XYZ file of C-alpha atoms in Angstrom:
556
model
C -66.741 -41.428 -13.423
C -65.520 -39.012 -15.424
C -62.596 -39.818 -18.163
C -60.456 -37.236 -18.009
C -56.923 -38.220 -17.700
C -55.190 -35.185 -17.194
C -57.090 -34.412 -14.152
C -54.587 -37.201 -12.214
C -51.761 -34.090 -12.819
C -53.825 -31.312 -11.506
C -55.519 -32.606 -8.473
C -56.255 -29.995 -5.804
C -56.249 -30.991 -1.914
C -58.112 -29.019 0.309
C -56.844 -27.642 3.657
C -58.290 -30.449 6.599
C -58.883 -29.677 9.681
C -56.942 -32.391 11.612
C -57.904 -32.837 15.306
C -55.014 -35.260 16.216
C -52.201 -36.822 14.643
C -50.094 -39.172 16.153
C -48.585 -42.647 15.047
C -48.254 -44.844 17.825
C -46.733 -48.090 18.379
C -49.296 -50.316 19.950
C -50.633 -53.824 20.302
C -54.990 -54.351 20.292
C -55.993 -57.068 21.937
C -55.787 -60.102 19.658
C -54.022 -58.580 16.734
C -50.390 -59.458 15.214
C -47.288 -57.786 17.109
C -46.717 -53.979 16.643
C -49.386 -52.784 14.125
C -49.113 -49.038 13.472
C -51.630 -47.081 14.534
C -52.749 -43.712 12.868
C -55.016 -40.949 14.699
C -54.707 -38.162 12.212
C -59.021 -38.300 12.397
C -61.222 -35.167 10.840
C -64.571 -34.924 11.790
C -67.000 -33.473 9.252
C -70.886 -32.708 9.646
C -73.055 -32.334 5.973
C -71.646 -29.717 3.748
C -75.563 -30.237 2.536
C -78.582 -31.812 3.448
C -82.221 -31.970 2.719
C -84.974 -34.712 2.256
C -86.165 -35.585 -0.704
C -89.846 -35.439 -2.664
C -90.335 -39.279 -3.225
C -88.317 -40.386 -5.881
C -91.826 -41.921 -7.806
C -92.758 -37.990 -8.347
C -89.377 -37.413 -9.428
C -89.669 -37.829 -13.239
C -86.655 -39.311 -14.988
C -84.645 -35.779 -16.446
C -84.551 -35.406 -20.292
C -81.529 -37.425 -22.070
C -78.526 -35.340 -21.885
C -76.456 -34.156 -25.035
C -75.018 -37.195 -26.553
C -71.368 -37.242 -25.889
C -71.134 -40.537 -27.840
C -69.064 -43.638 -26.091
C -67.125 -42.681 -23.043
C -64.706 -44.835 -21.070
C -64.844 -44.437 -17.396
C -60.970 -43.725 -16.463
C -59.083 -46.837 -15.208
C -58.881 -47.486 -11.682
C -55.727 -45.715 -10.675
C -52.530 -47.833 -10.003
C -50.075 -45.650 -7.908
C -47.640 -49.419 -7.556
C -48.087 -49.631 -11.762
C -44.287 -49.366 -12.526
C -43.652 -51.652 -9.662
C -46.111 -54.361 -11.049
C -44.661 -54.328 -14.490
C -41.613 -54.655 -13.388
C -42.530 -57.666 -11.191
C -43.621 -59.195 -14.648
C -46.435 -61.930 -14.593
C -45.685 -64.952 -13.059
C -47.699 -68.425 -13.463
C -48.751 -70.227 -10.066
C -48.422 -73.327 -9.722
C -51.620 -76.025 -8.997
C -52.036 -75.557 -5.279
C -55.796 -76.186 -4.628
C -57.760 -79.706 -5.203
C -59.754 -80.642 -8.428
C -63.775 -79.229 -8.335
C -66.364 -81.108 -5.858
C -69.403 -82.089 -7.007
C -71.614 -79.656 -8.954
C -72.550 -76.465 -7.291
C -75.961 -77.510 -5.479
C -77.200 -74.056 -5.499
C -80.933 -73.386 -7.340
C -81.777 -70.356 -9.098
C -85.045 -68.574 -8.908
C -85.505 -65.970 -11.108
C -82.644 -64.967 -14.145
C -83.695 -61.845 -16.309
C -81.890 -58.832 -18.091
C -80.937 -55.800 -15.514
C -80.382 -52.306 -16.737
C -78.082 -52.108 -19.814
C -78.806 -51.542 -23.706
C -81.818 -53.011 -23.857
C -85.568 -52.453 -25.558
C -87.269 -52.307 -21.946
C -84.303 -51.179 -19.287
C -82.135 -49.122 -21.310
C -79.389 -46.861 -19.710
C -78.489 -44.697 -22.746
C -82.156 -43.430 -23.305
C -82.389 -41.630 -20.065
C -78.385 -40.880 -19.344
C -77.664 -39.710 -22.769
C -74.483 -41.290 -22.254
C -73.098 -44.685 -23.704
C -69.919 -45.569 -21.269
C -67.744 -48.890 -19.644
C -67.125 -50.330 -17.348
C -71.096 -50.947 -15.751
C -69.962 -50.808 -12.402
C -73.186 -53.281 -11.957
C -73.825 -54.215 -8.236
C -77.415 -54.474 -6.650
C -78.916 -54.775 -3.161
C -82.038 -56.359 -2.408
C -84.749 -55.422 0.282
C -88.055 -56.378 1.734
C -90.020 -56.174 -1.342
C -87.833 -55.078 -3.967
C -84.377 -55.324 -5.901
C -82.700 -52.288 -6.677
C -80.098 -52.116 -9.200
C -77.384 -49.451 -9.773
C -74.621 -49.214 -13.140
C -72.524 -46.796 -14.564
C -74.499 -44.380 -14.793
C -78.508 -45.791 -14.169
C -80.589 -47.702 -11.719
C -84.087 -49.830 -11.782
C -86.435 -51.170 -9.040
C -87.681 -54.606 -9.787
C -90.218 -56.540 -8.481
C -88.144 -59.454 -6.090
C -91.075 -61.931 -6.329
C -91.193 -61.725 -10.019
C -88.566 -60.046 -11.519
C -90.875 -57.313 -13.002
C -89.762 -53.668 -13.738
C -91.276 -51.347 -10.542
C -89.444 -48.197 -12.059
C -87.149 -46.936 -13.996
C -84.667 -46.763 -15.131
C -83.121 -43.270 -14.075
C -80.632 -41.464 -14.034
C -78.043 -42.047 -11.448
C -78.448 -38.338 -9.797
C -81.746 -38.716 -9.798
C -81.509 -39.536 -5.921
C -80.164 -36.147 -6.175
C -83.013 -34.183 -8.348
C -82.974 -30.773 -6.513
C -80.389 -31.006 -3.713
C -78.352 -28.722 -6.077
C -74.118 -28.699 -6.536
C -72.365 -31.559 -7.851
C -74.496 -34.109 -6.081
C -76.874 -33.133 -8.328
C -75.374 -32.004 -11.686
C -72.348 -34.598 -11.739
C -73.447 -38.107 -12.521
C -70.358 -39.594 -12.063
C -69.614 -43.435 -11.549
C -68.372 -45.842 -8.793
C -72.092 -46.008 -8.190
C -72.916 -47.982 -5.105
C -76.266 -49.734 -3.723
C -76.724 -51.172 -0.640
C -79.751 -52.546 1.917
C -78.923 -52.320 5.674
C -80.395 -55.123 6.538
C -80.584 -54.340 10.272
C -82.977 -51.316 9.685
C -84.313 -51.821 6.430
C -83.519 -48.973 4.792
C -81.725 -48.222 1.430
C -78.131 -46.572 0.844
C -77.310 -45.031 -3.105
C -74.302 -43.405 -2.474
C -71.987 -42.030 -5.454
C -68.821 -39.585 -5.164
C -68.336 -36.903 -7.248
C -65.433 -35.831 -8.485
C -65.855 -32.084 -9.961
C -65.372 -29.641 -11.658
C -66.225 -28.805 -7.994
C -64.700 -29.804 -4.966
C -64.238 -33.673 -4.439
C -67.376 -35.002 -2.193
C -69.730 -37.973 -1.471
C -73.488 -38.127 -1.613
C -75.651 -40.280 0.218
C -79.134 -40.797 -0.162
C -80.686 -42.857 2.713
C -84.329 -43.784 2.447
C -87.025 -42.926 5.302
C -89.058 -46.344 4.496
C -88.173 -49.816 3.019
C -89.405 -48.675 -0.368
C -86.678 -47.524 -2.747
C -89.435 -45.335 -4.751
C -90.511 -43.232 -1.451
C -88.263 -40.359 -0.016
C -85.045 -40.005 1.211
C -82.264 -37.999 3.182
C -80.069 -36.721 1.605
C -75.969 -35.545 2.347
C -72.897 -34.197 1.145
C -69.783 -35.076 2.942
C -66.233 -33.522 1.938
C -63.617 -35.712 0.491
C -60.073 -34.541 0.694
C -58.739 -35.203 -3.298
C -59.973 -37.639 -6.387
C -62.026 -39.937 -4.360
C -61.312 -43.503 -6.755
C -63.091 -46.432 -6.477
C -65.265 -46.241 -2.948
C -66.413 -49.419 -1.124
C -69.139 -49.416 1.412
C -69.528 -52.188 4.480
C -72.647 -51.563 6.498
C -73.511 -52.134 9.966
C -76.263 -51.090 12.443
C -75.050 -48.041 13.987
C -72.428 -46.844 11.563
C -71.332 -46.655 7.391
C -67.889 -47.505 6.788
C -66.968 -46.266 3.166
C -63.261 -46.280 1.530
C -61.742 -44.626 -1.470
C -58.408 -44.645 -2.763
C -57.508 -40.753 -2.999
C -55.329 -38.555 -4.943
C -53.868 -35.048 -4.896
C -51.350 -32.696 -6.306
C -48.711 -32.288 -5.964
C -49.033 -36.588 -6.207
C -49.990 -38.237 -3.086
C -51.753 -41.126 -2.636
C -53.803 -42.183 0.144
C -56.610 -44.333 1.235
C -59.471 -41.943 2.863
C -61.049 -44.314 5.582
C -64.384 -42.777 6.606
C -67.136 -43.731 8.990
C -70.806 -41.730 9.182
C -73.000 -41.653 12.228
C -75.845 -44.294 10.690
C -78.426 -43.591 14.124
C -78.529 -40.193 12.827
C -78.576 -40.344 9.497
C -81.507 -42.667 9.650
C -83.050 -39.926 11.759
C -82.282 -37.459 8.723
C -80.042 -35.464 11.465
C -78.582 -32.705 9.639
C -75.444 -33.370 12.350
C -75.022 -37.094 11.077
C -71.040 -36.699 11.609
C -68.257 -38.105 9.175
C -65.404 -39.209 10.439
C -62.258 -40.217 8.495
C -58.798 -41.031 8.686
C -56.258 -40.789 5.893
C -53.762 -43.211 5.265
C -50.687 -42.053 3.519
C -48.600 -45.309 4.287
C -45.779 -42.979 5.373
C -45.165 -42.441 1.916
C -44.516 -45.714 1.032
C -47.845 -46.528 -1.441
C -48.584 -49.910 0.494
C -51.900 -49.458 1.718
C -54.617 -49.389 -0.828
C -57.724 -50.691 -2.241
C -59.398 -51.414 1.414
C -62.720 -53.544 1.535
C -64.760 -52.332 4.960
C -66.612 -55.574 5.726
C -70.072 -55.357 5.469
C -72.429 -57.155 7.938
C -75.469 -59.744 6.742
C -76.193 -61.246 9.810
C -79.017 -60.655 12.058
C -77.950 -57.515 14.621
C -79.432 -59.225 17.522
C -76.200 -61.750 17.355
C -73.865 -58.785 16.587
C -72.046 -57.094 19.402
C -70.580 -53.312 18.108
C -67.469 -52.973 17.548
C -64.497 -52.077 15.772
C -64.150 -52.607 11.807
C -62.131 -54.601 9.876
C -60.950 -53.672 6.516
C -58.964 -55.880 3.656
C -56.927 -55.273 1.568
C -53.366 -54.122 -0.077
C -52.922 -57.301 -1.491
C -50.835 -56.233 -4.909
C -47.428 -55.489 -2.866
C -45.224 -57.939 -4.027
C -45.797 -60.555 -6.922
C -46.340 -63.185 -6.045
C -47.897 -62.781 -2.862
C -48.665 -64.369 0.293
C -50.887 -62.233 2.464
C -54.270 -60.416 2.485
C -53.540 -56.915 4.907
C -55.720 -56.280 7.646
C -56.869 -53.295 8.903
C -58.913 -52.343 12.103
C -61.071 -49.063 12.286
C -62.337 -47.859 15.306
C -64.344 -44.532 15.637
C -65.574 -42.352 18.163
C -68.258 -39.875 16.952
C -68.187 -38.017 20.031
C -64.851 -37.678 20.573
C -63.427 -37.896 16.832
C -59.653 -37.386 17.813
C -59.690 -40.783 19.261
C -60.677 -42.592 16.514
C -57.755 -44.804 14.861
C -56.600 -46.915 12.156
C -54.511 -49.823 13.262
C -52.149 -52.147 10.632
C -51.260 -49.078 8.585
C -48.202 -49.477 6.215
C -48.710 -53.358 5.964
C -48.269 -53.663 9.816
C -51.301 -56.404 10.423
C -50.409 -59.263 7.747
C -52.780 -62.458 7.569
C -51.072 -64.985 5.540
C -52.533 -66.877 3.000
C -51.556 -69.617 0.318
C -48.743 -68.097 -2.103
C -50.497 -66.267 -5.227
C -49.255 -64.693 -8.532
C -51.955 -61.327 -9.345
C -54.308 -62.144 -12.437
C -52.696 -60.741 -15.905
C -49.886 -59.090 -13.246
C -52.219 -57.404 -11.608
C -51.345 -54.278 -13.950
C -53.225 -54.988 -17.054
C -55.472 -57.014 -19.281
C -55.006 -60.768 -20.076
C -58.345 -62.253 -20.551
C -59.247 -63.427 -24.168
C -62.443 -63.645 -26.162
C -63.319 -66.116 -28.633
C -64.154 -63.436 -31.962
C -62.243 -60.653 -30.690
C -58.238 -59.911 -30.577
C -59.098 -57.445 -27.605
C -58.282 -59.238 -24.358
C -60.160 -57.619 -21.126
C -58.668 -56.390 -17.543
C -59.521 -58.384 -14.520
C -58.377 -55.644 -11.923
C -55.992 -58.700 -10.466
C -54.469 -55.857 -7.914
C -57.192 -55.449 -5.929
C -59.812 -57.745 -3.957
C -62.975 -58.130 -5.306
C -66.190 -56.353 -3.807
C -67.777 -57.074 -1.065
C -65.714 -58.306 1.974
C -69.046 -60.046 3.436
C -69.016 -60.625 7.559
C -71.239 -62.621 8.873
C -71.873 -63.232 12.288
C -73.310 -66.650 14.044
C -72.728 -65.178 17.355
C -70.150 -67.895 18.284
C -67.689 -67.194 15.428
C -67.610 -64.081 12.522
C -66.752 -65.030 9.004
C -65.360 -63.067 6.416
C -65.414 -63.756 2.682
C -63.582 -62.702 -0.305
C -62.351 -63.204 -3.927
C -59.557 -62.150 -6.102
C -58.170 -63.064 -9.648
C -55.135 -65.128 -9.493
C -53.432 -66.353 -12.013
C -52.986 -70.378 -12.529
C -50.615 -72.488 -14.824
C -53.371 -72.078 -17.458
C -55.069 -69.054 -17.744
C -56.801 -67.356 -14.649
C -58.950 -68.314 -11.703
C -61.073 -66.813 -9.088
C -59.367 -66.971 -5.355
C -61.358 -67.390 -2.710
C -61.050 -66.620 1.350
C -62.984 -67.718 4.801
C -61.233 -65.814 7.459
C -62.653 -66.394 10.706
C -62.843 -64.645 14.205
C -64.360 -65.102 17.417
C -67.810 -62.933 17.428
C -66.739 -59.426 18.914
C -63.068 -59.619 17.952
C -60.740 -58.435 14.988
C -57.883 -61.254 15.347
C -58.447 -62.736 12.240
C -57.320 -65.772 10.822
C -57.404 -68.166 7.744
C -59.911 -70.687 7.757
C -60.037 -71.454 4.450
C -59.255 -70.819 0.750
C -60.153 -72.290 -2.441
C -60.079 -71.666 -6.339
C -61.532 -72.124 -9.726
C -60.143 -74.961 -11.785
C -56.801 -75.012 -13.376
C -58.081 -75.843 -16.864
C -57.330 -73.425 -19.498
C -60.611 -71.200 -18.575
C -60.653 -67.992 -17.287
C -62.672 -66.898 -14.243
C -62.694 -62.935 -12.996
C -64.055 -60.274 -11.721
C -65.824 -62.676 -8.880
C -67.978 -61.767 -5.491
C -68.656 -63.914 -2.897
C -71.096 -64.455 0.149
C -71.819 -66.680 3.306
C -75.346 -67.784 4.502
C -76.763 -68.493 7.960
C -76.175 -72.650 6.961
C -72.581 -72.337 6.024
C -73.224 -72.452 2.156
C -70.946 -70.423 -0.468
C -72.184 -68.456 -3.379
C -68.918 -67.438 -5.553
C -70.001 -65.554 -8.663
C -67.931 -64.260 -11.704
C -67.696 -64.141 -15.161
C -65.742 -66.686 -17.460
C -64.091 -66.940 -20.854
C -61.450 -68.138 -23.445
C -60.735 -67.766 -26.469
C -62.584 -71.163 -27.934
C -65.098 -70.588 -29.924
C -68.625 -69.673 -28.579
C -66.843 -69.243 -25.085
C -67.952 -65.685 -24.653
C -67.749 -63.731 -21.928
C -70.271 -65.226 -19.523
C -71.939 -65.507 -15.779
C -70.768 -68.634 -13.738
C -72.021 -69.966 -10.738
C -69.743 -71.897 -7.735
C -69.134 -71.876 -4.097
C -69.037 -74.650 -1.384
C -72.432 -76.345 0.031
C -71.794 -76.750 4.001
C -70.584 -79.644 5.398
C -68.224 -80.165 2.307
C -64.398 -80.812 2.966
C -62.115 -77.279 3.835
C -61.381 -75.465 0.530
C -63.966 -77.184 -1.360
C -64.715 -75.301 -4.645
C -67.552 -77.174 -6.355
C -67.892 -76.967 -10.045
C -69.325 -74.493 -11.698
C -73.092 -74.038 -13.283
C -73.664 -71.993 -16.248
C -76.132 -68.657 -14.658
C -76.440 -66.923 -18.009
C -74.534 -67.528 -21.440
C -72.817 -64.488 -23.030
C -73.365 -64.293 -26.573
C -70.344 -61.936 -27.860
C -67.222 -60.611 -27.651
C -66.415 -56.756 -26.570
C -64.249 -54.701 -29.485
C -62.615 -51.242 -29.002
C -63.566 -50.338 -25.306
C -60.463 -49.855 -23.488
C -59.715 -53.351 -22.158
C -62.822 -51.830 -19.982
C -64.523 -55.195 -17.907
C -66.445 -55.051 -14.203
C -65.027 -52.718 -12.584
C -66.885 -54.951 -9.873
C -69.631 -57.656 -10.002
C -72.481 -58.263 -6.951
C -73.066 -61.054 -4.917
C -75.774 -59.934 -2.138
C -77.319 -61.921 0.501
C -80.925 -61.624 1.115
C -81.660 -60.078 4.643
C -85.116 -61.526 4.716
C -83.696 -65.060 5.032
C -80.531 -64.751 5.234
C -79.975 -67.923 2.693
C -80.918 -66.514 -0.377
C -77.728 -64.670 -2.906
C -78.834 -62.889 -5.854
C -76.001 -61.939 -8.647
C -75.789 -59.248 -11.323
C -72.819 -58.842 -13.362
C -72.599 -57.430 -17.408
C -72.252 -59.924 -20.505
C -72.663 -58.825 -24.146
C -75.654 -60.513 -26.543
C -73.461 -59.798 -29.847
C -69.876 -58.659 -30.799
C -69.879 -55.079 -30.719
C -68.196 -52.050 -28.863
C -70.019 -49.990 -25.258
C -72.787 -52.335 -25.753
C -72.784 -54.362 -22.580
C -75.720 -55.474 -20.990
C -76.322 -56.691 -17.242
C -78.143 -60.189 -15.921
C -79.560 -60.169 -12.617
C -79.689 -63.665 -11.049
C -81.714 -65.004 -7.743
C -83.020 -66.006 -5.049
C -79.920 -68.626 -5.279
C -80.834 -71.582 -2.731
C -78.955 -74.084 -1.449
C -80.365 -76.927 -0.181
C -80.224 -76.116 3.257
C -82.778 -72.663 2.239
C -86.328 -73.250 2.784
């Protein structure tokens, strides 16, 4: 993403066509009393589309002008001034000491893309920026990895480089426009399990008009061709999430315009016929002003691991809007449901904080406005982005019961700790409830930026990174989670993944903005983890550790 702060001031918001718009005062089947429900749906087909030379003929662009380090701007905070005011609070010990060490195995633990001699963003970006974005996805054959502003294609069996890295737009090389020319971040990778196929998809946010591309691929190898779209977005499209499921996309953004608003842009694409490369694969979105009020934001679409054969279709449900009131005591849900034929009767139900799911009482990591985490050789302390859940909300689906998991930073009477969820709902509804929650230790250590997953056994992968100021406590990758079969809200301690080696100087407070804990669709028991670390003390010099197959016991 681009860091240009004065663009916040001068956003323009283009005219939408909007086929409906109603708020109604209903009550879904299942679902708390009285969530609002907003129809205001607009229906899009590609502004562009074309299909792509494989990307293996596509040779990696020269290095662009060196612009030197760039920060990528800071997640916007529309509730800032409310959160400072709201101060910091310190929680108080709620959740049990660790279990017994994380049981988990790891396979295979080698560097990602980052600054590197052999996968080394900067050489074919031309571009030295924070935060890495870093999340991954991993398919048949291969693991594909995406950062701020690169990806690679390693080898799952071994670990060993396929291709690249690239440039980010390369997905893009010749569609033209901004999809093309703008390598902008919030870079996101995904495998759709269900039909093996690859999504890139990466918004771009001008000097042209505000839009997201999607490449999809027409095979399960990420080096062979792809379709390719442009969609519309309707102002600064901030920090998108995608949740994937067989028949449609679900992607969020928190958006922007000028004069200010603030909204979250809900959208949903036609997945049968974009994996057809239909040029009249349909978007369909729903913005979500909050009435004005600023409460809804930072949405998580869940995104499906299990088998499709177990799934019924259905509505989807979204998290988040958690950094309200500090401290807090609910996650929000949200329930999307979309009609590609008939767009205007597509809604969004629990608008304006209408579909609460309460939780255990938490106080926002560093606030939830700022950065609190220290470093053992460094005075600079980093963010850990405690107003927002952590990527991905992961659903998975036993065909008796759906469970949905997800992590936040909370703060504890120490320092900071990774928050975990297990909601759970009957397979083919959206009433969701707690099942469970559970949290890093309270001892003086501090966990962020986490991302947790559920496998077919009932086992827990929760990564994140941890640090303190104590010497040699850099920044590094931790491992934890519940084995199945353990007691409710089990959090078992924590294994080391990969050791950190320095301390990050002089780059904006700049950690994340997001880590990646993906389940492997081929088993459905196997979790692979990237997030960044730094080998030495120094400034934009991150590098990123990709961790897996993680096994359980229970994994063959």
């Amino acid at each position: 993403m681009k860091n240009d702060r004065r663009r916040v001031s001068s956003f323009l918001v283009p005219t939408l066509a909007v086929l409906c718009l109603a708020v109604l005062w209903v009550l879904p089947a299942g679902a708390q009393p009285h969530p609002q429900v907003l129809s205001n749906a607009v229906a899009n087909e590609p502004t562009h589309f074309d299909i792509s030379p494989p990307l293996s003929t596509m040779l990696a662009q020269a290095p662009a002008q060196q612009f030197g380090p760039r920060l990528v701007h800071p997640p916007l905070r529309p509730k800032l001034d409310k959160l400072k005011a709201a101060g910091a609070p310190r929680a108080t010990a709620e959740f049990p000491s660790p279990g017994p060490l994380i049981s988990a195995t790891i396979g295979l633990n080698f560097d990602g893309v980052g600054q590197n001699a052999t996968n080394n963003c900067p050489n074919v970006s031309g571009v030295v920026l924070a935060p890495p974005d870093t999340n991954l996805a991993v398919g048949d054959t291969q693991v594909v990895q995406w950062v701020n502003i690169c990806y690679a294609i390693f080898d799952r069996s071994t670990g060993a480089l396929i291709a690249g890295p690239f440039a980010g737009n390369n997905f893009w090389a010749g569609f033209g426009g901004g999809c093309q020319n703008d390598n902008d971040g919030d870079i996101i990778i995904q495998w759709d399990k269900m039909n093996h196929r690859w999504l890139a998809s990466q918004n771009d946010f001008g000097p042209g008009p505000f839009q997201t591309c999607i490449a999809v691929s027409q095979t399960a190898d990420a080096t062979g061709s792809y379709f390719r779209f442009s969609f519309p977005q309707p102002g600064f499209p901030d920090y998108p999430k995608w949740g994937l499921t067989p028949a449609v996309y679900y992607q969020t953004q928190n958006t922007f315009g000028s004069p200010f608003t603030f909204g979250v842009n809900v959208c949903a694409y036609d997945a049968a016929k974009m994996l057809k490369g239909s040029k009249k694969a349909t978007q369909v979105c729903i913005l979500d002003t909050s009435n004005g009020t600023f409460f809804d934001d930072s949405m998580l679409p869940a995104d499906l691991d299990s088998d499709p054969k177990k799934v019924p279709p259905g509505p989807e449900v979204l998290l988040g809007a958690i950094d309200n009131v500090n401290p807090g005591s609910n996650v929000f849900e949200y329930v999307f449901t979309v009609d590609f034929k008939k767009p205007a009767k597509s809604t969004l139900a629990g608008i304006n904080g209408s579909m609460p799911l309460a939780v255990p009482t938490f106080s926002l990591g560093c606030g939830g406005f700022g950065a609190c985490i220290p470093q053992p050789t460094s005075p600079d302390v980093l963010d850990s982005l405690g107003d927002r859940l952590m990527y991905r909300l992961a659903r998975f689906d036993d065909g008796t019961n759906q469970h949905f998991l997800v992590t936040h930073s909370v703060n504890n009477t120490t320092a900071v700790a990774a928050r975990w969820y297990e909601f759970r709902a009957p397979s083919g509804s959206t009433n969701l409830s707690l099942f469970q929650s559970g949290e890093t230790p309270d001892d003086g250590e501090f966990r962020w930026m986490g991302s947790v997953a559920y496998d077919k056994f009932g086992d827990i992968a929760l990564g994140y990174s941890r640090s303190s100021a104590a010497a040699g406590d850099f920044p590094s990758l931790y491992l934890s989670g519940q084995t199945a079969g353990e007691p409710v809200g089990t959090t078992d301690a924590e294994s080391l993944i990969f050791a950190g080696s320095g301390s990050q100087i002089d780059t904006g407070d700049r950690w994340g903005d997001y880590s990646s804990m993906a389940l492997d669709g081929a088993d459905f028991c196997s979790f692979w983890y990237t997030t960044e670390y730094y080998p030495a003390d120094g400034s934009f010099a991150w590098n990123t550790r990709i961790a897996g197959p993680i096994k359980f016991p229970s994994c063959p």
